[in-house]
C-alpha cells in the first residue's frame, strides 16, 4: 500500500515491570530543582540570552486552535541551533566532578587544562556546539561527520578551530568511531546518545546533555507563566531531545500536555519501535537521504526511547514535504505574525501540526490528539538555516 505523507501510530505499547521501573528512574533525572540549577549555569556563560518565544496568533486562528507558540532555538548563543544547551552543561558536569550545583562558568574556566580534548560525532548542530564550547574554554575538539554532510556545516565547525573529518559512513557508525577515537587520544567523548553497549559511567555524559536541554522549558515557563500548553510536538532523532523535554514536562505541569513525536520517514526508529508495540526499541539501517539531517539517526538512545515509550501519545513518520511546508509557513507568516527562520529539522513539527489541523484526511487523528479550539500548542524550532543553500532550495522548490 502507498505510504501517506504522514504515517501515525498511537501509543499502545505494552511494557513489563522492569521497563516501568526503568522509565520511572529516568523521569526522576529531569526534576524541576535540577533544571533550575542548570538554567543558572547557562546564565553564567558569556553571551547567554533566553531564546525568543514567538506567539503566532494569526496562524493559531487559521488552524482553529487557541494558541501556538514557537520557541526559536536558532538564537541559542547565536549558534543557529539548540544543541549547545546540552553539551555545555555536560562539559561543566565533567569538569566539576561530583561537585555541588549550581555550577558557574567563571569558576570552571579558571581551572581548565588547555590540552583537554572533546571528541564527538555529529550530523551538524551538536558538533558545532561542542566546537563552540572548546573555543569558549580554550581547549581542543575533534569532530567526525557522516557521508552526505553539507560542506558549510563542516566548515563552520572548523572555523571555531576544531578538527573536523567527514567520513563515508552513516551517523550511527560515526558515533562508534568517535567513541574509539576518544579512547585512543585520551579525550572526553561528548555524545548526545547512549548505546546499549555503554557502561553506567559512559551513560552519564549523554544523560547530562539531555538534562541541559531542560533550560529550553525553564525559559518557556518564565516566558509564558500563566498558561499551560495542552500539546507539545517534539522532533525525535535518537530521542535525547524529545525524551528530555517529555520527561521534564511531567515535572512542570500537574496535568502534562499531550506529547507528539515527529520523525523523518527515512529514519523513523521511534515510530517503528511504537508500531512493534512490545516496548523494545527498533533500529533503521543504511543511508538516510532525508533533508532532515539532524534527525537522520537510526538507533534510538537507550535513555531517550524509554521516556518516549512512557510519555508520547502519538508517533509520526513524515515525508520531507512535511518539513518543507513547515519551513515555508514559518518563513512567510500571516500578517501580524512574526517570521521564523526554521531549518529542515526545525520545522517538521509545525508542518505536521499544520497538516493535521487543515487536512480532511487527518480529521480522525485530529480528534485522537484532542486538537480543537481550546488547544494551546508549543513547537520548538530546534535549528535555523544551518544549510543556507539547502534552505532556499527547500523553500522555493527545486
Short mmCIF file of C-alpha atoms in Angstrom, two decimals:
data_model
loop_
_atom_site.label_atom_id
_atom_site.label_comp_id
_atom_site.label_asym_id
_atom_site.label_seq_id
_atom_site.Cartn_x
_atom_site.Cartn_y
_atom_site.Cartn_z
CA UNK A 1 0.00 0.00 0.00
CA UNK A 2 1.14 3.54 -0.67
CA UNK A 3 2.51 5.34 2.37
CA UNK A 4 0.79 8.54 3.44
CA UNK A 5 2.77 11.78 3.71
CA UNK A 6 2.32 11.46 7.48
CA UNK A 7 2.01 7.99 8.99
CA UNK A 8 0.85 7.87 12.60
CA UNK A 9 0.74 5.22 15.31
CA UNK A 10 -0.89 5.87 18.67
CA UNK A 11 0.94 4.68 21.76
CA UNK A 12 -0.47 1.27 22.68
CA UNK A 13 2.90 -0.10 23.80
CA UNK A 14 2.73 -2.76 26.49
CA UNK A 15 5.62 -2.73 28.95
CA UNK A 16 6.66 -5.09 31.73
CA UNK A 17 7.56 -4.16 35.31
CA UNK A 18 11.30 -3.76 34.68
CA UNK A 19 10.57 -1.38 31.77
CA UNK A 20 8.26 0.67 34.00
CA UNK A 21 10.96 0.88 36.69
CA UNK A 22 13.49 1.99 34.05
CA UNK A 23 11.07 4.71 32.90
CA UNK A 24 10.40 5.90 36.47
CA UNK A 25 14.12 6.08 37.24
CA UNK A 26 14.81 8.11 34.10
CA UNK A 27 11.92 10.54 34.64
CA UNK A 28 13.35 11.31 38.13
CA UNK A 29 16.52 12.62 36.43
CA UNK A 30 14.61 15.58 34.94
CA UNK A 31 13.27 17.29 38.07
CA UNK A 32 12.41 20.98 38.38
CA UNK A 33 15.09 21.78 41.04
CA UNK A 34 17.84 20.27 38.85
CA UNK A 35 16.52 22.16 35.80
CA UNK A 36 16.63 25.44 37.75
CA UNK A 37 20.27 24.82 38.72
CA UNK A 38 21.20 24.01 35.13
CA UNK A 39 19.46 27.17 33.95
CA UNK A 40 21.55 29.15 36.46
CA UNK A 41 24.71 27.62 34.96
CA UNK A 42 23.63 28.57 31.44
CA UNK A 43 23.02 32.14 32.62
CA UNK A 44 26.66 32.27 33.79
CA UNK A 45 28.01 31.57 30.27
CA UNK A 46 29.13 34.71 28.39
CA UNK A 47 26.52 35.81 25.84
CA UNK A 48 23.61 33.94 27.42
CA UNK A 49 20.13 35.20 26.42
CA UNK A 50 16.85 33.29 26.63
CA UNK A 51 15.70 32.35 23.13
CA UNK A 52 12.58 34.14 21.83
CA UNK A 53 9.12 32.68 22.36
CA UNK A 54 7.00 33.69 19.39
CA UNK A 55 3.22 33.78 19.63
CA UNK A 56 1.77 33.00 16.19
CA UNK A 57 -1.76 34.27 16.92
CA UNK A 58 -2.91 34.55 13.28
CA UNK A 59 -1.71 31.06 12.41
CA UNK A 60 -3.40 29.67 15.54
CA UNK A 61 -6.66 31.21 14.30
CA UNK A 62 -6.19 29.64 10.89
CA UNK A 63 -5.55 26.23 12.48
CA UNK A 64 -8.63 26.69 14.72
CA UNK A 65 -6.62 26.30 17.92
CA UNK A 66 -6.40 28.69 20.86
CA UNK A 67 -2.65 29.35 20.95
CA UNK A 68 0.50 28.49 19.03
CA UNK A 69 3.95 29.24 20.41
CA UNK A 70 7.23 28.69 18.59
CA UNK A 71 10.38 28.69 20.72
CA UNK A 72 13.11 29.87 18.33
CA UNK A 73 16.28 27.95 19.22
CA UNK A 74 18.20 29.35 16.24
CA UNK A 75 19.04 32.21 18.60
CA UNK A 76 20.76 29.96 21.20
CA UNK A 77 24.18 31.64 21.71
CA UNK A 78 23.89 32.69 18.04
CA UNK A 79 24.77 29.12 17.03
CA UNK A 80 21.61 28.61 14.94
CA UNK A 81 20.52 25.54 16.96
CA UNK A 82 19.55 24.29 20.43
CA UNK A 83 22.23 21.63 20.88
CA UNK A 84 24.79 23.66 22.83
CA UNK A 85 22.42 23.85 25.81
CA UNK A 86 23.09 20.13 26.31
CA UNK A 87 26.79 19.80 25.62
CA UNK A 88 27.70 22.95 27.60
CA UNK A 89 26.13 21.50 30.75
CA UNK A 90 27.61 18.02 30.21
CA UNK A 91 31.11 19.50 29.91
CA UNK A 92 30.56 21.59 33.05
CA UNK A 93 29.46 18.45 34.93
CA UNK A 94 32.60 16.65 33.72
CA UNK A 95 34.86 19.50 34.85
CA UNK A 96 33.15 19.87 38.22
CA UNK A 97 33.21 16.15 39.05
CA UNK A 98 30.53 15.35 41.59
CA UNK A 99 30.64 18.93 42.89
CA UNK A 100 27.58 20.80 44.10
CA UNK A 101 25.08 22.65 41.90
CA UNK A 102 24.71 25.24 40.57
CA UNK A 103 27.92 25.42 38.56
CA UNK A 104 29.45 28.66 37.34
CA UNK A 105 31.32 29.22 34.10
CA UNK A 106 33.74 31.67 35.72
CA UNK A 107 34.83 29.12 38.32
CA UNK A 108 35.21 26.27 35.83
CA UNK A 109 37.16 28.18 33.19
CA UNK A 110 39.85 29.13 35.75
CA UNK A 111 40.93 25.53 36.22
CA UNK A 112 40.68 24.15 32.69
CA UNK A 113 43.62 22.23 31.22
CA UNK A 114 44.16 23.67 27.72
CA UNK A 115 45.07 20.19 26.42
CA UNK A 116 41.60 18.87 27.23
CA UNK A 117 40.19 17.24 24.09
CA UNK A 118 36.47 16.95 23.30
CA UNK A 119 35.53 14.26 20.77
CA UNK A 120 32.11 13.93 19.16
CA UNK A 121 30.13 12.65 16.18
CA UNK A 122 27.56 14.98 14.63
CA UNK A 123 25.37 15.49 11.61
CA UNK A 124 25.74 19.21 12.23
CA UNK A 125 24.42 21.08 15.22
CA UNK A 126 25.74 19.03 18.15
CA UNK A 127 29.35 19.14 16.86
CA UNK A 128 29.06 22.87 16.21
CA UNK A 129 28.02 23.33 19.84
CA UNK A 130 30.93 21.18 21.04
CA UNK A 131 33.39 23.21 18.90
CA UNK A 132 31.93 26.42 20.37
CA UNK A 133 32.46 25.13 23.94
CA UNK A 134 36.05 24.08 23.17
CA UNK A 135 36.72 27.61 21.90
CA UNK A 136 34.99 29.16 24.93
CA UNK A 137 37.21 27.14 27.30
CA UNK A 138 40.29 27.44 25.02
CA UNK A 139 40.68 23.67 24.72
CA UNK A 140 40.60 21.26 21.75
CA UNK A 141 37.85 19.49 19.79
CA UNK A 142 37.79 16.69 17.22
CA UNK A 143 34.50 16.13 15.37
CA UNK A 144 33.50 13.37 12.90
CA UNK A 145 30.60 13.74 10.47
CA UNK A 146 28.67 11.29 8.22
CA UNK A 147 28.54 10.90 4.43
CA UNK A 148 26.41 13.48 2.66
CA UNK A 149 27.36 16.24 5.11
CA UNK A 150 26.84 19.70 3.62
CA UNK A 151 30.31 21.39 3.36
CA UNK A 152 29.02 24.56 5.08
CA UNK A 153 28.12 22.54 8.20
CA UNK A 154 31.65 21.08 8.41
CA UNK A 155 33.37 24.39 7.66
CA UNK A 156 31.62 26.33 10.42
CA UNK A 157 32.93 23.72 12.91
CA UNK A 158 36.49 24.21 11.58
CA UNK A 159 36.02 27.98 11.84
CA UNK A 160 35.88 27.56 15.65
CA UNK A 161 39.32 25.93 15.49
CA UNK A 162 38.12 22.34 15.82
CA UNK A 163 39.37 19.42 13.74
CA UNK A 164 36.52 18.01 11.62
CA UNK A 165 36.50 14.88 9.41
CA UNK A 166 33.67 13.90 7.06
CA UNK A 167 33.61 10.09 6.70
CA UNK A 168 31.99 7.74 4.16
CA UNK A 169 29.68 6.13 6.74
CA UNK A 170 26.32 6.96 8.31
CA UNK A 171 25.74 8.84 11.58
CA UNK A 172 25.38 5.75 13.77
CA UNK A 173 28.76 4.44 12.55
CA UNK A 174 30.31 7.88 13.23
CA UNK A 175 29.23 7.60 16.87
CA UNK A 176 31.15 4.30 17.23
CA UNK A 177 34.23 5.78 15.51
CA UNK A 178 34.23 8.92 17.68
CA UNK A 179 33.95 6.77 20.78
CA UNK A 180 37.07 4.81 19.74
CA UNK A 181 38.99 7.99 18.87
CA UNK A 182 38.21 9.49 22.28
CA UNK A 183 39.78 6.41 23.91
CA UNK A 184 42.73 6.48 21.51
CA UNK A 185 43.55 10.17 22.07
CA UNK A 186 42.54 10.37 25.75
CA UNK A 187 39.66 12.76 25.07
CA UNK A 188 36.21 13.24 26.58
CA UNK A 189 33.61 11.55 24.36
CA UNK A 190 30.79 14.08 24.44
CA UNK A 191 27.86 12.43 22.65
CA UNK A 192 24.13 13.02 22.96
CA UNK A 193 23.16 9.39 22.54
CA UNK A 194 23.65 6.39 24.85
CA UNK A 195 24.07 2.95 23.28
CA UNK A 196 23.08 -0.46 24.62
CA UNK A 197 26.78 -1.33 24.98
CA UNK A 198 27.62 1.75 27.10
CA UNK A 199 28.62 1.27 30.72
CA UNK A 200 26.79 3.10 33.51
CA UNK A 201 29.68 5.59 33.61
CA UNK A 202 29.59 6.13 29.83
CA UNK A 203 25.86 6.92 30.08
CA UNK A 204 26.48 9.88 32.38
CA UNK A 205 27.55 12.31 29.63
CA UNK A 206 24.57 11.73 27.29
CA UNK A 207 22.28 11.95 30.32
CA UNK A 208 23.84 15.30 31.32
CA UNK A 209 23.41 16.53 27.73
CA UNK A 210 19.72 15.63 27.89
CA UNK A 211 19.40 17.38 31.25
CA UNK A 212 21.00 20.50 29.75
CA UNK A 213 18.16 20.75 27.23
CA UNK A 214 15.70 21.40 30.10
CA UNK A 215 16.73 25.07 30.03
CA UNK A 216 14.51 25.44 26.94
CA UNK A 217 11.42 24.60 29.01
CA UNK A 218 12.66 26.56 32.04
CA UNK A 219 12.70 29.64 29.82
CA UNK A 220 9.30 28.79 28.34
CA UNK A 221 7.70 28.62 31.79
CA UNK A 222 9.10 32.07 32.60
CA UNK A 223 8.10 33.48 29.19
CA UNK A 224 4.53 32.11 29.41
CA UNK A 225 3.97 31.95 33.18
CA UNK A 226 0.18 31.87 33.31
CA UNK A 227 -0.68 29.47 30.51
CA UNK A 228 -0.27 25.72 30.36
CA UNK A 229 0.32 24.09 26.97
CA UNK A 230 -2.12 21.30 26.10
CA UNK A 231 0.13 19.87 23.37
CA UNK A 232 3.86 19.76 22.65
CA UNK A 233 5.19 18.47 19.31
CA UNK A 234 8.78 17.22 19.54
CA UNK A 235 11.35 16.16 16.93
CA UNK A 236 12.87 12.74 17.57
CA UNK A 237 16.28 11.76 16.21
CA UNK A 238 17.91 9.40 18.71
CA UNK A 239 15.26 10.61 21.19
CA UNK A 240 17.53 12.59 23.53
CA UNK A 241 15.90 15.98 22.92
CA UNK A 242 12.34 14.62 22.79
CA UNK A 243 12.99 12.39 25.81
CA UNK A 244 14.40 15.27 27.85
CA UNK A 245 11.50 17.60 27.02
CA UNK A 246 8.82 14.97 27.63
CA UNK A 247 10.35 13.86 30.95
CA UNK A 248 10.70 17.43 32.23
CA UNK A 249 7.11 18.24 31.22
CA UNK A 250 5.97 15.53 33.67
CA UNK A 251 7.53 17.61 36.49
CA UNK A 252 6.43 21.05 35.24
CA UNK A 253 2.68 20.57 34.99
CA UNK A 254 0.28 18.63 37.21
CA UNK A 255 -1.59 17.68 34.01
CA UNK A 256 1.22 17.18 31.50
CA UNK A 257 0.47 18.13 27.88
CA UNK A 258 -0.25 15.63 25.11
CA UNK A 259 3.12 14.86 23.51
CA UNK A 260 3.57 14.03 19.82
CA UNK A 261 6.86 12.64 18.47
CA UNK A 262 7.81 13.57 14.89
CA UNK A 263 10.46 11.87 12.71
CA UNK A 264 11.65 11.71 9.09
CA UNK A 265 10.36 8.70 7.12
CA UNK A 266 13.93 7.51 6.32
CA UNK A 267 14.92 7.35 9.98
CA UNK A 268 11.71 6.65 11.86
CA UNK A 269 13.14 4.36 14.54
CA UNK A 270 10.77 5.60 17.29
CA UNK A 271 7.75 5.17 15.03
CA UNK A 272 8.86 1.62 14.13
CA UNK A 273 9.50 0.86 17.81
CA UNK A 274 5.98 2.07 18.66
CA UNK A 275 4.45 0.01 15.83
CA UNK A 276 6.18 -3.10 17.22
CA UNK A 277 4.37 -2.35 20.47
CA UNK A 278 6.43 -4.56 22.82
CA UNK A 279 8.46 -1.74 24.36
CA UNK A 280 11.71 -2.87 22.73
CA UNK A 281 13.49 -0.30 20.53
CA UNK A 282 13.81 -0.98 16.80
CA UNK A 283 16.57 0.38 14.56
CA UNK A 284 16.71 1.68 10.98
CA UNK A 285 19.83 0.92 8.94
CA UNK A 286 21.61 2.12 5.80
CA UNK A 287 21.87 5.51 4.18
CA UNK A 288 19.24 8.03 5.26
CA UNK A 289 18.58 10.51 2.49
CA UNK A 290 16.10 12.82 4.25
CA UNK A 291 16.85 16.56 4.18
CA UNK A 292 16.18 16.47 7.95
CA UNK A 293 19.88 15.69 8.50
CA UNK A 294 19.74 16.39 12.24
CA UNK A 295 17.07 13.71 12.66
CA UNK A 296 18.68 11.03 10.49
CA UNK A 297 19.51 8.69 13.33
CA UNK A 298 18.56 5.03 13.11
CA UNK A 299 19.49 3.77 16.58
CA UNK A 300 17.34 5.04 19.47
CA UNK A 301 19.16 6.24 22.58
CA UNK A 302 18.68 3.81 25.47
CA UNK A 303 17.87 6.87 27.60
CA UNK A 304 15.56 8.54 25.08
CA UNK A 305 13.36 5.65 23.98
CA UNK A 306 12.06 4.58 27.46
CA UNK A 307 10.98 8.17 28.15
CA UNK A 308 9.11 8.45 24.84
CA UNK A 309 7.58 5.00 25.31
CA UNK A 310 6.10 6.26 28.59
CA UNK A 311 5.05 9.82 27.71
CA UNK A 312 4.21 10.13 23.99
CA UNK A 313 0.58 9.93 22.79
CA UNK A 314 1.34 9.57 19.05
CA UNK A 315 4.40 8.81 16.93
CA UNK A 316 4.53 10.39 13.46
CA UNK A 317 6.69 9.38 10.50
CA UNK A 318 6.89 12.22 7.95
CA UNK A 319 7.99 12.69 4.35
CA UNK A 320 10.36 15.59 3.62
CA UNK A 321 7.43 17.52 2.10
CA UNK A 322 6.04 17.92 5.64
CA UNK A 323 9.10 19.85 6.80
CA UNK A 324 9.44 22.00 3.65
CA UNK A 325 5.80 23.01 4.20
CA UNK A 326 6.63 23.92 7.82
CA UNK A 327 9.69 25.91 6.69
CA UNK A 328 7.62 27.88 4.17
CA UNK A 329 4.82 28.64 6.62
CA UNK A 330 7.25 29.92 9.26
CA UNK A 331 9.28 31.93 6.74
CA UNK A 332 6.15 33.50 5.18
CA UNK A 333 3.94 34.32 8.18
CA UNK A 334 0.39 35.62 8.07
CA UNK A 335 0.13 39.43 8.50
CA UNK A 336 0.74 40.28 12.17
CA UNK A 337 2.71 37.10 12.93
CA UNK A 338 6.50 37.16 13.23
CA UNK A 339 8.78 35.40 10.73
CA UNK A 340 10.78 32.40 11.99
CA UNK A 341 13.75 31.05 10.03
CA UNK A 342 13.47 27.33 10.75
CA UNK A 343 15.67 24.69 9.13
CA UNK A 344 14.88 21.22 7.82
CA UNK A 345 15.00 19.55 11.24
CA UNK A 346 13.42 22.56 12.95
CA UNK A 347 10.15 22.93 11.06
CA UNK A 348 8.85 19.38 10.67
CA UNK A 349 6.74 19.63 13.83
CA UNK A 350 4.97 22.74 12.56
CA UNK A 351 4.50 21.13 9.13
CA UNK A 352 2.91 18.13 10.85
CA UNK A 353 0.65 20.27 13.05
CA UNK A 354 -0.48 22.30 10.03
CA UNK A 355 -1.37 19.15 8.05
CA UNK A 356 -3.21 17.56 10.98
CA UNK A 357 -5.25 20.72 11.59
CA UNK A 358 -6.10 21.51 7.97
CA UNK A 359 -6.33 18.22 6.05
CA UNK A 360 -9.70 16.46 5.83
CA UNK A 361 -7.85 13.15 5.61
CA UNK A 362 -6.47 13.72 9.09
CA UNK A 363 -9.68 14.63 10.93
CA UNK A 364 -9.68 11.33 12.86
CA UNK A 365 -6.12 11.92 14.07
CA UNK A 366 -7.09 15.47 14.99
CA UNK A 367 -9.79 14.04 17.27
CA UNK A 368 -7.48 11.34 18.70
CA UNK A 369 -4.97 14.05 19.62
CA UNK A 370 -7.76 16.25 21.04
CA UNK A 371 -6.68 19.19 18.87
CA UNK A 372 -9.53 21.73 18.98
CA UNK A 373 -10.35 25.40 19.61
CA UNK A 374 -9.10 25.10 23.23
CA UNK A 375 -5.68 23.68 22.31
CA UNK A 376 -2.52 25.56 23.24
CA UNK A 377 0.38 24.10 21.26
CA UNK A 378 4.12 24.53 21.86
CA UNK A 379 6.51 23.89 18.98
CA UNK A 380 10.29 24.11 19.38
CA UNK A 381 12.13 25.21 16.25
CA UNK A 382 15.40 23.43 17.03
CA UNK A 383 17.51 24.99 14.25
CA UNK A 384 17.70 27.89 11.82
CA UNK A 385 19.11 27.78 8.28
CA UNK A 386 22.14 25.64 9.14
CA UNK A 387 22.43 24.76 5.43
CA UNK A 388 21.79 28.19 3.84
CA UNK A 389 21.73 26.92 0.23
CA UNK A 390 19.55 23.92 1.03
CA UNK A 391 17.24 26.20 2.98
CA UNK A 392 16.19 28.13 -0.10
CA UNK A 393 16.02 25.00 -2.24
CA UNK A 394 13.56 23.62 0.30
CA UNK A 395 11.52 26.81 0.49
CA UNK A 396 11.40 27.72 -3.18
CA UNK A 397 11.26 24.16 -4.51
CA UNK A 398 13.75 22.57 -6.87
#
